């Protein structure tokens, strides 16, 4: 296997188009031709040795000692194998997937000869050479790579400029080979100019006239790899790379949202992390117009529209169950997701259809309004008198020290205001709720909460007045008393205004 990988590297580094076409061929049963050596190496040559986690030491008696550790001879063999794995993958990345000026710079860094021409294999041949089986191998081995440092580290991976520890030995070779696997994997998922899969997806997106059909084989391959990263690499840098992939290839958002799993709605790290990730994708991901620029928005069905706004797994049942949780952090994260979804929908086309679909997917308004009493910000507010200032700086400091109940109240008010602005008028006007209950029974405690919470409650009440809601200041003595007391006692310029 080591000798075969070395041969593959030499053949690829020759940069001969004829050689590359021959060794990268997948073979043909009709013509009775065998697959090329590079085609075989990508599937068989990377499976084994230290990468084979499914095999125990008992299955490798010749390579291990009595204590189960690799012998010196076996370690030397593994080091040679890993060195050639790294060289082979670097050759694939440099000579098969890249042939422009950037390839020459990467080749100079790796100390190999730059390619003479742009890749000679066409897109179809490249996709056959690097199909799903190869991605499975790359994903499995990339798990051995050192973790990324920060959310921008993936850019160094895409350009093969991330640093390596100046060390030798089998462990270093293992990490280097895994880093080369990750470089090729990230290139295939996130570089729209060098990845044959992404090139094909972009070409289909430009020619597409409809949306919401079956995913193409290339979309399925890339989407499966992205979902694997979500499930196996939950770090922030990896999730930043996934977001980069979706922005780079907006067409991937449809299959990604349609198949993204969500954990059970419980106050666990897994669930909170998943909610935060989905919120980031909803906020910073590609817009619906980017996902399908040629699509006729008027002809889209509501279920097709929703697949570009939030994941299918974030169903009404899931969101409602999370809202019913007693954990303030989980409730706040769900409210943040609902708020981000509403903002995303507000930017979309054909808003009437989006609003109707959203009302069917989001929690009922009565369920949201129950949070006002379940997480009462006035009951938990500090009643001790503090010196307050009208300056904006002190109001910002006050906002930074709010309680968890106040956080829920802030998120709830934002969602209710968005409900009133985006959803049909009946969403607010048709609900049976005394909106004066937004204010506390003891009006003196209203000023005990943060000024940002006071302002959010007043804006929410104004939204209810604007959409009817069966309430008016004239017909609600409690509302009139509350507003009058706030005007007379407020020390905050923003709340008073």
PDB file of N, CA and C in Angstrom, residues 236-292:
ATOM      1  N   UNK A 236     -17.011  25.596  17.168  1.00  0.00           N
ATOM      2  CA  UNK A 236     -17.389  26.846  16.511  1.00  0.00           C
ATOM      3  C   UNK A 236     -16.655  27.053  15.191  1.00  0.00           C
ATOM      4  N   UNK A 237     -15.338  26.753  15.083  1.00  0.00           N
ATOM      5  CA  UNK A 237     -14.676  26.907  13.779  1.00  0.00           C
ATOM      6  C   UNK A 237     -15.291  26.046  12.686  1.00  0.00           C
ATOM      7  N   UNK A 238     -15.669  24.806  13.023  1.00  0.00           N
ATOM      8  CA  UNK A 238     -16.277  23.929  12.019  1.00  0.00           C
ATOM      9  C   UNK A 238     -17.634  24.460  11.592  1.00  0.00           C
ATOM     10  N   UNK A 239     -18.399  24.963  12.538  1.00  0.00           N
ATOM     11  CA  UNK A 239     -19.712  25.506  12.188  1.00  0.00           C
ATOM     12  C   UNK A 239     -19.576  26.789  11.379  1.00  0.00           C
ATOM     13  N   UNK A 240     -18.518  27.543  11.627  1.00  0.00           N
ATOM     14  CA  UNK A 240     -18.260  28.720  10.793  1.00  0.00           C
ATOM     15  C   UNK A 240     -17.946  28.298   9.365  1.00  0.00           C
ATOM     16  N   UNK A 241     -17.249  27.179   9.209  1.00  0.00           N
ATOM     17  CA  UNK A 241     -16.958  26.680   7.868  1.00  0.00           C
ATOM     18  C   UNK A 241     -18.240  26.210   7.171  1.00  0.00           C
ATOM     19  N   UNK A 242     -19.127  25.543   7.903  1.00  0.00           N
ATOM     20  CA  UNK A 242     -20.401  25.112   7.313  1.00  0.00           C
ATOM     21  C   UNK A 242     -21.190  26.312   6.824  1.00  0.00           C
ATOM     22  N   UNK A 243     -21.212  27.368   7.627  1.00  0.00           N
ATOM     23  CA  UNK A 243     -21.912  28.589   7.215  1.00  0.00           C
ATOM     24  C   UNK A 243     -21.258  29.181   5.968  1.00  0.00           C
ATOM     25  N   UNK A 244     -19.929  29.110   5.895  1.00  0.00           N
ATOM     26  CA  UNK A 244     -19.220  29.573   4.695  1.00  0.00           C
ATOM     27  C   UNK A 244     -19.636  28.761   3.473  1.00  0.00           C
ATOM     28  N   UNK A 245     -19.768  27.452   3.632  1.00  0.00           N
ATOM     29  CA  UNK A 245     -20.173  26.592   2.511  1.00  0.00           C
ATOM     30  C   UNK A 245     -21.568  26.958   2.018  1.00  0.00           C
ATOM     31  N   UNK A 246     -22.484  27.223   2.935  1.00  0.00           N
ATOM     32  CA  UNK A 246     -23.851  27.570   2.546  1.00  0.00           C
ATOM     33  C   UNK A 246     -23.899  28.922   1.856  1.00  0.00           C
ATOM     34  N   UNK A 247     -23.085  29.867   2.322  1.00  0.00           N
ATOM     35  CA  UNK A 247     -23.048  31.172   1.656  1.00  0.00           C
ATOM     36  C   UNK A 247     -22.371  31.081   0.296  1.00  0.00           C
ATOM     37  N   UNK A 248     -21.366  30.215   0.193  1.00  0.00           N
ATOM     38  CA  UNK A 248     -20.659  30.060  -1.074  1.00  0.00           C
ATOM     39  C   UNK A 248     -21.545  29.399  -2.121  1.00  0.00           C
ATOM     40  N   UNK A 249     -22.325  28.404  -1.684  1.00  0.00           N
ATOM     41  CA  UNK A 249     -23.219  27.676  -2.590  1.00  0.00           C
ATOM     42  C   UNK A 249     -24.627  27.731  -2.013  1.00  0.00           C
ATOM     43  N   UNK A 250     -25.370  28.820  -2.236  1.00  0.00           N
ATOM     44  CA  UNK A 250     -26.686  28.995  -1.602  1.00  0.00           C
ATOM     45  C   UNK A 250     -27.673  27.877  -1.915  1.00  0.00           C
ATOM     46  N   UNK A 251     -27.520  27.216  -3.047  1.00  0.00           N
ATOM     47  CA  UNK A 251     -28.460  26.157  -3.413  1.00  0.00           C
ATOM     48  C   UNK A 251     -28.432  24.998  -2.417  1.00  0.00           C
ATOM     49  N   UNK A 252     -27.364  24.889  -1.643  1.00  0.00           N
ATOM     50  CA  UNK A 252     -27.261  23.810  -0.660  1.00  0.00           C
ATOM     51  C   UNK A 252     -28.186  24.019   0.533  1.00  0.00           C
ATOM     52  N   UNK A 253     -28.673  25.242   0.716  1.00  0.00           N
ATOM     53  CA  UNK A 253     -29.481  25.511   1.903  1.00  0.00           C
ATOM     54  C   UNK A 253     -30.775  24.712   1.903  1.00  0.00           C
ATOM     55  N   UNK A 254     -31.363  24.510   0.724  1.00  0.00           N
ATOM     56  CA  UNK A 254     -32.626  23.773   0.659  1.00  0.00           C
ATOM     57  C   UNK A 254     -32.474  22.338   1.170  1.00  0.00           C
ATOM     58  N   UNK A 255     -31.557  21.523   0.632  1.00  0.00           N
ATOM     59  CA  UNK A 255     -31.410  20.161   1.171  1.00  0.00           C
ATOM     60  C   UNK A 255     -30.861  20.151   2.597  1.00  0.00           C
ATOM     61  N   UNK A 256     -30.063  21.162   2.949  1.00  0.00           N
ATOM     62  CA  UNK A 256     -29.496  21.210   4.303  1.00  0.00           C
ATOM     63  C   UNK A 256     -30.592  21.433   5.336  1.00  0.00           C
ATOM     64  N   UNK A 257     -31.461  22.403   5.107  1.00  0.00           N
ATOM     65  CA  UNK A 257     -32.557  22.663   6.036  1.00  0.00           C
ATOM     66  C   UNK A 257     -33.565  21.520   6.041  1.00  0.00           C
ATOM     67  N   UNK A 258     -33.717  20.864   4.915  1.00  0.00           N
ATOM     68  CA  UNK A 258     -34.703  19.796   4.829  1.00  0.00           C
ATOM     69  C   UNK A 258     -34.257  18.548   5.599  1.00  0.00           C
ATOM     70  N   UNK A 259     -32.952  18.350   5.771  1.00  0.00           N
ATOM     71  CA  UNK A 259     -32.446  17.126   6.401  1.00  0.00           C
ATOM     72  C   UNK A 259     -31.672  17.369   7.693  1.00  0.00           C
ATOM     73  N   UNK A 260     -31.539  18.625   8.126  1.00  0.00           N
ATOM     74  CA  UNK A 260     -30.796  18.909   9.362  1.00  0.00           C
ATOM     75  C   UNK A 260     -31.549  18.368  10.569  1.00  0.00           C
ATOM     76  N   UNK A 261     -30.935  17.484  11.362  1.00  0.00           N
ATOM     77  CA  UNK A 261     -31.642  16.960  12.536  1.00  0.00           C
ATOM     78  C   UNK A 261     -31.565  17.927  13.704  1.00  0.00           C
ATOM     79  N   UNK A 262     -32.531  17.833  14.586  1.00  0.00           N
ATOM     80  CA  UNK A 262     -32.534  18.617  15.816  1.00  0.00           C
ATOM     81  C   UNK A 262     -32.675  17.666  16.995  1.00  0.00           C
ATOM     82  N   UNK A 263     -31.927  17.897  18.081  1.00  0.00           N
ATOM     83  CA  UNK A 263     -32.068  17.036  19.261  1.00  0.00           C
ATOM     84  C   UNK A 263     -33.401  17.294  19.956  1.00  0.00           C
ATOM     85  N   UNK A 264     -33.668  16.486  20.966  1.00  0.00           N
ATOM     86  CA  UNK A 264     -34.908  16.659  21.714  1.00  0.00           C
ATOM     87  C   UNK A 264     -34.895  17.993  22.442  1.00  0.00           C
ATOM     88  N   UNK A 265     -36.070  18.608  22.522  1.00  0.00           N
ATOM     89  CA  UNK A 265     -36.190  19.938  23.125  1.00  0.00           C
ATOM     90  C   UNK A 265     -36.050  19.842  24.642  1.00  0.00           C
ATOM     91  N   UNK A 266     -34.816  19.778  25.104  1.00  0.00           N
ATOM     92  CA  UNK A 266     -34.509  19.719  26.529  1.00  0.00           C
ATOM     93  C   UNK A 266     -33.390  20.708  26.834  1.00  0.00           C
ATOM     94  N   UNK A 267     -33.276  21.162  28.097  1.00  0.00           N
ATOM     95  CA  UNK A 267     -32.212  22.114  28.452  1.00  0.00           C
ATOM     96  C   UNK A 267     -30.851  21.424  28.564  1.00  0.00           C
ATOM     97  N   UNK A 268     -30.360  20.916  27.456  1.00  0.00           N
ATOM     98  CA  UNK A 268     -29.055  20.261  27.400  1.00  0.00           C
ATOM     99  C   UNK A 268     -28.123  21.080  26.516  1.00  0.00           C
ATOM    100  N   UNK A 269     -26.825  20.816  26.658  1.00  0.00           N
ATOM    101  CA  UNK A 269     -25.851  21.532  25.833  1.00  0.00           C
ATOM    102  C   UNK A 269     -26.084  21.234  24.358  1.00  0.00           C
ATOM    103  N   UNK A 270     -26.398  19.995  24.041  1.00  0.00           N
ATOM    104  CA  UNK A 270     -26.621  19.608  22.655  1.00  0.00           C
ATOM    105  C   UNK A 270     -27.759  20.414  22.032  1.00  0.00           C
ATOM    106  N   UNK A 271     -28.851  20.555  22.755  1.00  0.00           N
ATOM    107  CA  UNK A 271     -30.002  21.281  22.228  1.00  0.00           C
ATOM    108  C   UNK A 271     -29.714  22.780  22.133  1.00  0.00           C
ATOM    109  N   UNK A 272     -29.116  23.349  23.177  1.00  0.00           N
ATOM    110  CA  UNK A 272     -28.809  24.780  23.166  1.00  0.00           C
ATOM    111  C   UNK A 272     -27.820  25.121  22.062  1.00  0.00           C
ATOM    112  N   UNK A 273     -26.829  24.243  21.874  1.00  0.00           N
ATOM    113  CA  UNK A 273     -25.845  24.463  20.819  1.00  0.00           C
ATOM    114  C   UNK A 273     -26.487  24.374  19.441  1.00  0.00           C
ATOM    115  N   UNK A 274     -27.384  23.411  19.259  1.00  0.00           N
ATOM    116  CA  UNK A 274     -28.066  23.269  17.972  1.00  0.00           C
ATOM    117  C   UNK A 274     -28.941  24.483  17.676  1.00  0.00           C
ATOM    118  N   UNK A 275     -29.650  24.991  18.683  1.00  0.00           N
ATOM    119  CA  UNK A 275     -30.494  26.166  18.494  1.00  0.00           C
ATOM    120  C   UNK A 275     -29.655  27.383  18.113  1.00  0.00           C
ATOM    121  N   UNK A 276     -28.515  27.548  18.788  1.00  0.00           N
ATOM    122  CA  UNK A 276     -27.642  28.678  18.468  1.00  0.00           C
ATOM    123  C   UNK A 276     -27.099  28.574  17.048  1.00  0.00           C
ATOM    124  N   UNK A 277     -26.753  27.351  16.629  1.00  0.00           N
ATOM    125  CA  UNK A 277     -26.233  27.152  15.276  1.00  0.00           C
ATOM    126  C   UNK A 277     -27.298  27.461  14.228  1.00  0.00           C
ATOM    127  N   UNK A 278     -28.507  26.966  14.434  1.00  0.00           N
ATOM    128  CA  UNK A 278     -29.588  27.229  13.481  1.00  0.00           C
ATOM    129  C   UNK A 278     -29.876  28.726  13.410  1.00  0.00           C
ATOM    130  N   UNK A 279     -29.849  29.404  14.551  1.00  0.00           N
ATOM    131  CA  UNK A 279     -30.073  30.855  14.561  1.00  0.00           C
ATOM    132  C   UNK A 279     -29.016  31.577  13.732  1.00  0.00           C
ATOM    133  N   UNK A 280     -27.771  31.123  13.845  1.00  0.00           N
ATOM    134  CA  UNK A 280     -26.704  31.748  13.062  1.00  0.00           C
ATOM    135  C   UNK A 280     -26.918  31.532  11.564  1.00  0.00           C
ATOM    136  N   UNK A 281     -27.334  30.312  11.193  1.00  0.00           N
ATOM    137  CA  UNK A 281     -27.579  30.038   9.770  1.00  0.00           C
ATOM    138  C   UNK A 281     -28.759  30.869   9.271  1.00  0.00           C
ATOM    139  N   UNK A 282     -29.816  30.952  10.070  1.00  0.00           N
ATOM    140  CA  UNK A 282     -30.991  31.731   9.678  1.00  0.00           C
ATOM    141  C   UNK A 282     -30.626  33.206   9.518  1.00  0.00           C
ATOM    142  N   UNK A 283     -29.771  33.705  10.398  1.00  0.00           N
ATOM    143  CA  UNK A 283     -29.406  35.121  10.379  1.00  0.00           C
ATOM    144  C   UNK A 283     -28.383  35.443   9.297  1.00  0.00           C
ATOM    145  N   UNK A 284     -27.315  34.631   9.226  1.00  0.00           N
ATOM    146  CA  UNK A 284     -26.184  34.951   8.354  1.00  0.00           C
ATOM    147  C   UNK A 284     -26.119  34.091   7.100  1.00  0.00           C
ATOM    148  N   UNK A 285     -27.045  33.153   6.946  1.00  0.00           N
ATOM    149  CA  UNK A 285     -27.028  32.297   5.767  1.00  0.00           C
ATOM    150  C   UNK A 285     -27.505  33.023   4.524  1.00  0.00           C
ATOM    151  N   UNK A 286     -27.462  32.367   3.380  1.00  0.00           N
ATOM    152  CA  UNK A 286     -27.888  33.003   2.130  1.00  0.00           C
ATOM    153  C   UNK A 286     -29.383  33.276   2.125  1.00  0.00           C
ATOM    154  N   UNK A 287     -29.771  34.336   1.452  1.00  0.00           N
ATOM    155  CA  UNK A 287     -31.187  34.677   1.345  1.00  0.00           C
ATOM    156  C   UNK A 287     -31.865  33.764   0.330  1.00  0.00           C
ATOM    157  N   UNK A 288     -33.196  33.820   0.307  1.00  0.00           N
ATOM    158  CA  UNK A 288     -33.938  32.977  -0.623  1.00  0.00           C
ATOM    159  C   UNK A 288     -33.661  33.380  -2.065  1.00  0.00           C
ATOM    160  N   UNK A 289     -33.478  34.645  -2.327  1.00  0.00           N
ATOM    161  CA  UNK A 289     -33.170  35.083  -3.690  1.00  0.00           C
ATOM    162  C   UNK A 289     -31.788  34.606  -4.117  1.00  0.00           C
ATOM    163  N   UNK A 290     -30.858  34.489  -3.165  1.00  0.00           N
ATOM    164  CA  UNK A 290     -29.536  33.950  -3.491  1.00  0.00           C
ATOM    165  C   UNK A 290     -29.607  32.451  -3.761  1.00  0.00           C
ATOM    166  N   UNK A 291     -30.487  31.766  -3.037  1.00  0.00           N
ATOM    167  CA  UNK A 291     -30.573  30.316  -3.205  1.00  0.00           C
ATOM    168  C   UNK A 291     -31.075  29.928  -4.585  1.00  0.00           C
ATOM    169  N   UNK A 292     -31.983  30.701  -5.142  1.00  0.00           N
ATOM    170  CA  UNK A 292     -32.528  30.383  -6.459  1.00  0.00           C
ATOM    171  C   UNK A 292     -32.856  31.686  -7.179  1.00  0.00           C
TER     172      UNK A 292
END
